[in-house]
């Protein structure tokens, strides 16, 4: 079985991600955007990438729309990191959510950011049946974030 990864294109890397990160570093959240800082699993260096922070009654979540990308591997190794918005830094611990818990989180994520990330979910949308959301759950890591101990 291959691991699902959707690599970003040049425009996303060179323009969109940089623009969102620039705005977020200046304290302007774009629909819940944050800059995720997590230590690299091999280098130990801080790695930064823009992410969407999903807040639900059950907690706060980071969803990897593009699949098992580098920040997800680093998050598993580090067990947490920091979310940056302007000069505010929110340290956190992260626990990966099981596939069984993901469908309603994915539904809420798609409902909020469908235009931005919908293409990465293989035709599944916020309106899709629970079975469809369960089918794609293994392809999209989800982390519940909590305050550090």
PDB file of N, CA and C in Angstrom, residues 8 20-21 26 34 69 74-75 85-86 97 99 113 124 144:
ATOM      1  N   UNK A   8       2.584  19.921  -3.255  1.00  0.00           N
ATOM      2  CA  UNK A   8       2.113  21.215  -3.749  1.00  0.00           C
ATOM      3  C   UNK A   8       2.868  21.610  -5.015  1.00  0.00           C
ATOM      4  N   UNK A  20       0.317  33.497   2.619  1.00  0.00           N
ATOM      5  CA  UNK A  20      -0.425  33.179   3.843  1.00  0.00           C
ATOM      6  C   UNK A  20       0.510  33.235   5.048  1.00  0.00           C
ATOM      7  N   UNK A  21       1.707  32.677   4.929  1.00  0.00           N
ATOM      8  CA  UNK A  21       2.668  32.714   6.033  1.00  0.00           C
ATOM      9  C   UNK A  21       3.052  34.160   6.366  1.00  0.00           C
ATOM     10  N   UNK A  26       2.355  38.380  10.493  1.00  0.00           N
ATOM     11  CA  UNK A  26       2.018  39.757  10.859  1.00  0.00           C
ATOM     12  C   UNK A  26       0.733  39.851  11.673  1.00  0.00           C
ATOM     13  N   UNK A  34      -2.525  29.549  10.696  1.00  0.00           N
ATOM     14  CA  UNK A  34      -1.424  29.699  11.634  1.00  0.00           C
ATOM     15  C   UNK A  34      -0.168  29.248  10.903  1.00  0.00           C
ATOM     16  N   UNK A  69       2.520  14.230   4.592  1.00  0.00           N
ATOM     17  CA  UNK A  69       3.585  15.135   4.167  1.00  0.00           C
ATOM     18  C   UNK A  69       4.616  15.277   5.285  1.00  0.00           C
ATOM     19  N   UNK A  74       7.187  14.787  11.004  1.00  0.00           N
ATOM     20  CA  UNK A  74       7.876  15.528  12.065  1.00  0.00           C
ATOM     21  C   UNK A  74       7.013  15.626  13.317  1.00  0.00           C
ATOM     22  N   UNK A  75       5.707  15.825  13.139  1.00  0.00           N
ATOM     23  CA  UNK A  75       4.795  15.934  14.279  1.00  0.00           C
ATOM     24  C   UNK A  75       4.754  14.627  15.066  1.00  0.00           C
ATOM     25  N   UNK A  85       0.973  33.063  15.375  1.00  0.00           N
ATOM     26  CA  UNK A  85       0.092  34.063  14.774  1.00  0.00           C
ATOM     27  C   UNK A  85       0.622  35.410  15.218  1.00  0.00           C
ATOM     28  N   UNK A  86       1.231  36.121  14.276  1.00  0.00           N
ATOM     29  CA  UNK A  86       1.881  37.374  14.643  1.00  0.00           C
ATOM     30  C   UNK A  86       2.997  37.098  15.632  1.00  0.00           C
ATOM     31  N   UNK A  97      -5.108  11.415  15.838  1.00  0.00           N
ATOM     32  CA  UNK A  97      -6.476  10.922  15.957  1.00  0.00           C
ATOM     33  C   UNK A  97      -6.585   9.606  15.184  1.00  0.00           C
ATOM     34  N   UNK A  99      -8.325   6.665  12.845  1.00  0.00           N
ATOM     35  CA  UNK A  99      -9.159   6.751  11.642  1.00  0.00           C
ATOM     36  C   UNK A  99     -10.646   6.735  11.975  1.00  0.00           C
ATOM     37  N   UNK A 113     -13.092  24.746   4.712  1.00  0.00           N
ATOM     38  CA  UNK A 113     -12.044  25.079   3.742  1.00  0.00           C
ATOM     39  C   UNK A 113     -12.195  24.345   2.417  1.00  0.00           C
ATOM     40  N   UNK A 124     -14.500  13.646  -2.315  1.00  0.00           N
ATOM     41  CA  UNK A 124     -15.268  13.591  -1.076  1.00  0.00           C
ATOM     42  C   UNK A 124     -15.447  15.022  -0.575  1.00  0.00           C
ATOM     43  N   UNK A 144      -4.943  16.087  17.237  1.00  0.00           N
ATOM     44  CA  UNK A 144      -5.634  16.878  18.268  1.00  0.00           C
ATOM     45  C   UNK A 144      -4.530  17.592  19.018  1.00  0.00           C
TER      46      UNK A 144
END
